[in-house]
Amino acid sequence: MIIGLVTAVAASACYGTGSVLQAVGSRKSARREAAAAPGTGTTQHGGPSLSSTAKAAVTWEFMVGTVLDFVGFALGALAARMLPLFLSQTVISANLIVTALLSIKLLGIRLNRKEWLSIGVVCSALVLLATAAGHEGNGDAARSTHWWLLIISVVLMGGGWIAVHFLGSRAAILAGLLSGLGFGAIGVGVRILDGIDPFDLGALIADPALYAILIAGGVGMYLHTVALQIGSVNGATAALVVGETVLPGIIGVLWLGDTSREGFAWMAVLGFLLAVAGAVAVAWFGEPDAHAATPAQTPEPEPTAIS
């Protein structure tokens, strides 16, 4: 249990730091593109174009953030096999706290009292969950569950891409939520994946859950990038927290055998609900982004013509 918690906390730190660095890279790229050719980085619906997202992805801040995301993914996958999903996913989702704190330093964002209170609620919920968590299930699931996970991942990620394309700048929270669902699908997929213990390459390649993980991870990363480009970094991350926490936690309890400590089920439910409510509150109070712009975010003044 302790090793699993430490692993989940490390994954959370990687994800939180990665999100802020990706936001820094995305915004730097957007400013450069706007200065070079105004209007070319967005679609007709106001969202970032694929080329704009690709340019953001090659900034050094974004690349370092992506490396941290991959490290976080590996640590999170390990934690998902060592802890109940409602605990591992919620602890990993505490990257919201890391994101909020780092965004103050790196993005110049000022958090208001309601946002700080909401973050405090999330912290309290994590303490309750850690106290109430029992044993994780064995991960055994019917083969149909593997296929359903793949189908749902394809539908959600495809729907997310379409929504971002047509909603444009209004899709920040939705993109964050769907990216969270994608990362949540990764947690479920890792738990039920065949061919891991003992290792069997043939069983691994034949498992639909593997392809659900790849699709959810790839498209989820794209949707997360878009959410950071067009919305509040804290709001987008909070929406991601809800997506990657709620469904995996419920699935873990109902179908994968995750349990709480005897007599502590009420605490687990309370902690889970508080974690989700706190994350929703951060998204609600942080979106649209009403924070003052930093000098780095403020457009350079136009030069004054000299008569």
PDB file of C-alpha atoms in Angstrom, residues 2 28 39 71 75 91 100 108 122 141 147 200 205 209 214 220 236 238-239 243 246-249 252 274 278 292-293:
ATOM      1  CA  ILE A   2       2.720   2.509   0.996  1.00  0.00           C
ATOM      2  CA  LYS A  28       4.488  30.906 -26.091  1.00  0.00           C
ATOM      3  CA  GLY A  39      -5.457  34.483 -37.430  1.00  0.00           C
ATOM      4  CA  VAL A  71       7.003   9.201 -16.730  1.00  0.00           C
ATOM      5  CA  LEU A  75       4.191   5.483 -12.532  1.00  0.00           C
ATOM      6  CA  VAL A  91      -4.174  10.583  -5.749  1.00  0.00           C
ATOM      7  CA  ALA A 100      -2.278  25.346  -9.411  1.00  0.00           C
ATOM      8  CA  GLY A 108       1.653  34.479 -13.238  1.00  0.00           C
ATOM      9  CA  VAL A 122      -9.392  18.159  -2.719  1.00  0.00           C
ATOM     10  CA  ALA A 141     -12.737  -9.127 -16.100  1.00  0.00           C
ATOM     11  CA  TRP A 147     -13.905  -4.954 -25.993  1.00  0.00           C
ATOM     12  CA  ASP A 200       3.026 -13.050 -22.547  1.00  0.00           C
ATOM     13  CA  ILE A 205      -0.963  -7.925 -28.464  1.00  0.00           C
ATOM     14  CA  ALA A 209      -7.548  -3.266 -23.838  1.00  0.00           C
ATOM     15  CA  LEU A 214      -3.087   3.532 -26.997  1.00  0.00           C
ATOM     16  CA  GLY A 220      -6.402  12.205 -24.676  1.00  0.00           C
ATOM     17  CA  ALA A 236      -8.859  22.436 -17.842  1.00  0.00           C
ATOM     18  CA  ALA A 238      -9.776  20.296 -12.898  1.00  0.00           C
ATOM     19  CA  ALA A 239     -12.076  18.999 -15.634  1.00  0.00           C
ATOM     20  CA  GLY A 243     -12.899  12.620 -15.965  1.00  0.00           C
ATOM     21  CA  VAL A 246     -15.149   9.258 -11.417  1.00  0.00           C
ATOM     22  CA  LEU A 247     -15.642   6.464 -13.952  1.00  0.00           C
ATOM     23  CA  PRO A 248     -12.476   4.468 -13.125  1.00  0.00           C
ATOM     24  CA  GLY A 249     -13.343   4.607  -9.418  1.00  0.00           C
ATOM     25  CA  GLY A 252     -13.051  -0.507  -9.957  1.00  0.00           C
ATOM     26  CA  LEU A 274     -15.375  15.676  -1.983  1.00  0.00           C
ATOM     27  CA  GLY A 278     -13.455  20.193  -5.185  1.00  0.00           C
ATOM     28  CA  ALA A 292      -4.708  39.225 -14.731  1.00  0.00           C
ATOM     29  CA  ALA A 293      -2.397  38.770 -17.662  1.00  0.00           C
TER      30      ALA A 293
END
